[in-house]
Amino acid sequence: MDREAARLYLQCFVHDRYQRLNDNLLGAFCSLVRRCVEEVDAATKEAIYRFEALRPEQGRRSLHPGGQACAAERPDHRRPCSEIGSTRATT
């Protein structure tokens, strides 16, 4: 094998490993973000329930409009990480 072909193979190998590393890092980051969002959602709901339990006579009317938006049942509009895809080209 000549030197130029070996160099090309090495570059392809390094490029492939770089893409795999990026895919793994992206997956780990998405997992971490998803876990953080779930924790924040749970803490927000718990805080709202505690607030409403302390003031049952006022109910949701006593919440600031921002709190009402958080307390309302809402569809989740966040894109899951599986829709983001990987850095690899799919052919």
mmCIF file of N, CA and C in Angstrom, residues 7-8 10-11 15-17 20 23 26 38-39 43 49 53 60-61 64 68 71-72 76-77 80 83 85:
data_model
loop_
_atom_site.group_PDB
_atom_site.id
_atom_site.type_symbol
_atom_site.label_atom_id
_atom_site.label_comp_id
_atom_site.label_asym_id
_atom_site.label_seq_id
_atom_site.Cartn_x
_atom_site.Cartn_y
_atom_site.Cartn_z
ATOM 1 N N ARG A 7 -2.525 7.221 4.090
ATOM 2 C CA ARG A 7 -2.925 8.501 4.670
ATOM 3 C C ARG A 7 -4.426 8.737 4.519
ATOM 4 N N LEU A 8 -4.961 8.386 3.354
ATOM 5 C CA LEU A 8 -6.392 8.536 3.113
ATOM 6 C C LEU A 8 -7.202 7.634 4.034
ATOM 7 N N LEU A 10 -6.292 6.503 6.936
ATOM 8 C CA LEU A 10 -6.160 7.044 8.291
ATOM 9 C C LEU A 10 -7.098 8.232 8.500
ATOM 10 N N GLN A 11 -7.174 9.113 7.523
ATOM 11 C CA GLN A 11 -8.078 10.258 7.631
ATOM 12 C C GLN A 11 -9.538 9.811 7.699
ATOM 13 N N HIS A 15 -11.985 10.456 10.870
ATOM 14 C CA HIS A 15 -13.258 11.137 10.634
ATOM 15 C C HIS A 15 -14.423 10.308 11.161
ATOM 16 N N ASP A 16 -14.405 8.997 10.921
ATOM 17 C CA ASP A 16 -15.463 8.111 11.405
ATOM 18 C C ASP A 16 -15.506 8.112 12.935
ATOM 19 N N ARG A 17 -14.360 8.026 13.575
ATOM 20 C CA ARG A 17 -14.308 8.045 15.039
ATOM 21 C C ARG A 17 -14.803 9.386 15.593
ATOM 22 N N ARG A 20 -18.581 9.327 15.473
ATOM 23 C CA ARG A 20 -19.120 8.470 16.530
ATOM 24 C C ARG A 20 -19.059 9.162 17.881
ATOM 25 N N ASP A 23 -21.765 11.739 18.028
ATOM 26 C CA ASP A 23 -23.070 11.099 18.226
ATOM 27 C C ASP A 23 -23.268 10.708 19.682
ATOM 28 N N LEU A 26 -23.765 13.844 21.824
ATOM 29 C CA LEU A 26 -25.095 14.405 21.605
ATOM 30 C C LEU A 26 -26.150 13.597 22.345
ATOM 31 N N GLU A 38 -37.287 17.169 33.275
ATOM 32 C CA GLU A 38 -38.243 16.398 34.068
ATOM 33 C C GLU A 38 -38.183 16.797 35.538
ATOM 34 N N GLU A 39 -36.977 17.021 36.064
ATOM 35 C CA GLU A 39 -36.837 17.448 37.453
ATOM 36 C C GLU A 39 -37.445 18.819 37.674
ATOM 37 N N ALA A 43 -40.587 19.673 40.122
ATOM 38 C CA ALA A 43 -40.447 20.651 41.202
ATOM 39 C C ALA A 43 -41.454 21.790 41.045
ATOM 40 N N TYR A 49 -48.652 22.919 43.762
ATOM 41 C CA TYR A 49 -49.588 22.189 44.617
ATOM 42 C C TYR A 49 -49.464 22.644 46.066
ATOM 43 N N ALA A 53 -52.338 24.394 48.257
ATOM 44 C CA ALA A 53 -52.763 23.767 49.512
ATOM 45 C C ALA A 53 -52.740 24.771 50.655
ATOM 46 N N ARG A 60 -56.463 29.039 42.094
ATOM 47 C CA ARG A 60 -55.608 29.473 40.987
ATOM 48 C C ARG A 60 -55.692 30.976 40.736
ATOM 49 N N ARG A 61 -56.714 31.604 41.231
ATOM 50 C CA ARG A 61 -56.828 33.051 40.994
ATOM 51 C C ARG A 61 -55.709 33.813 41.671
ATOM 52 N N HIS A 64 -49.850 34.215 40.034
ATOM 53 C CA HIS A 64 -49.435 35.177 39.017
ATOM 54 C C HIS A 64 -49.752 34.556 37.658
ATOM 55 N N GLN A 68 -50.012 30.563 36.512
ATOM 56 C CA GLN A 68 -51.200 29.909 35.956
ATOM 57 C C GLN A 68 -50.833 29.143 34.691
ATOM 58 N N ALA A 71 -49.152 25.998 35.751
ATOM 59 C CA ALA A 71 -50.049 25.072 36.427
ATOM 60 C C ALA A 71 -51.032 24.427 35.464
ATOM 61 N N ALA A 72 -51.322 25.089 34.380
ATOM 62 C CA ALA A 72 -52.298 24.558 33.430
ATOM 63 C C ALA A 72 -51.758 23.296 32.777
ATOM 64 N N ASP A 76 -46.870 19.111 25.583
ATOM 65 C CA ASP A 76 -45.432 19.351 25.573
ATOM 66 C C ASP A 76 -44.981 19.571 24.137
ATOM 67 N N HIS A 77 -44.479 20.776 23.863
ATOM 68 C CA HIS A 77 -44.091 21.122 22.497
ATOM 69 C C HIS A 77 -42.599 20.956 22.251
ATOM 70 N N PRO A 80 -38.320 15.806 21.016
ATOM 71 C CA PRO A 80 -37.447 14.823 21.662
ATOM 72 C C PRO A 80 -36.121 14.734 20.933
ATOM 73 N N GLU A 83 -35.622 13.068 17.498
ATOM 74 C CA GLU A 83 -35.943 13.760 16.249
ATOM 75 C C GLU A 83 -34.790 14.608 15.747
ATOM 76 N N GLY A 85 -31.688 13.684 15.429
ATOM 77 C CA GLY A 85 -30.873 12.888 14.520
ATOM 78 C C GLY A 85 -29.426 12.873 14.950
#
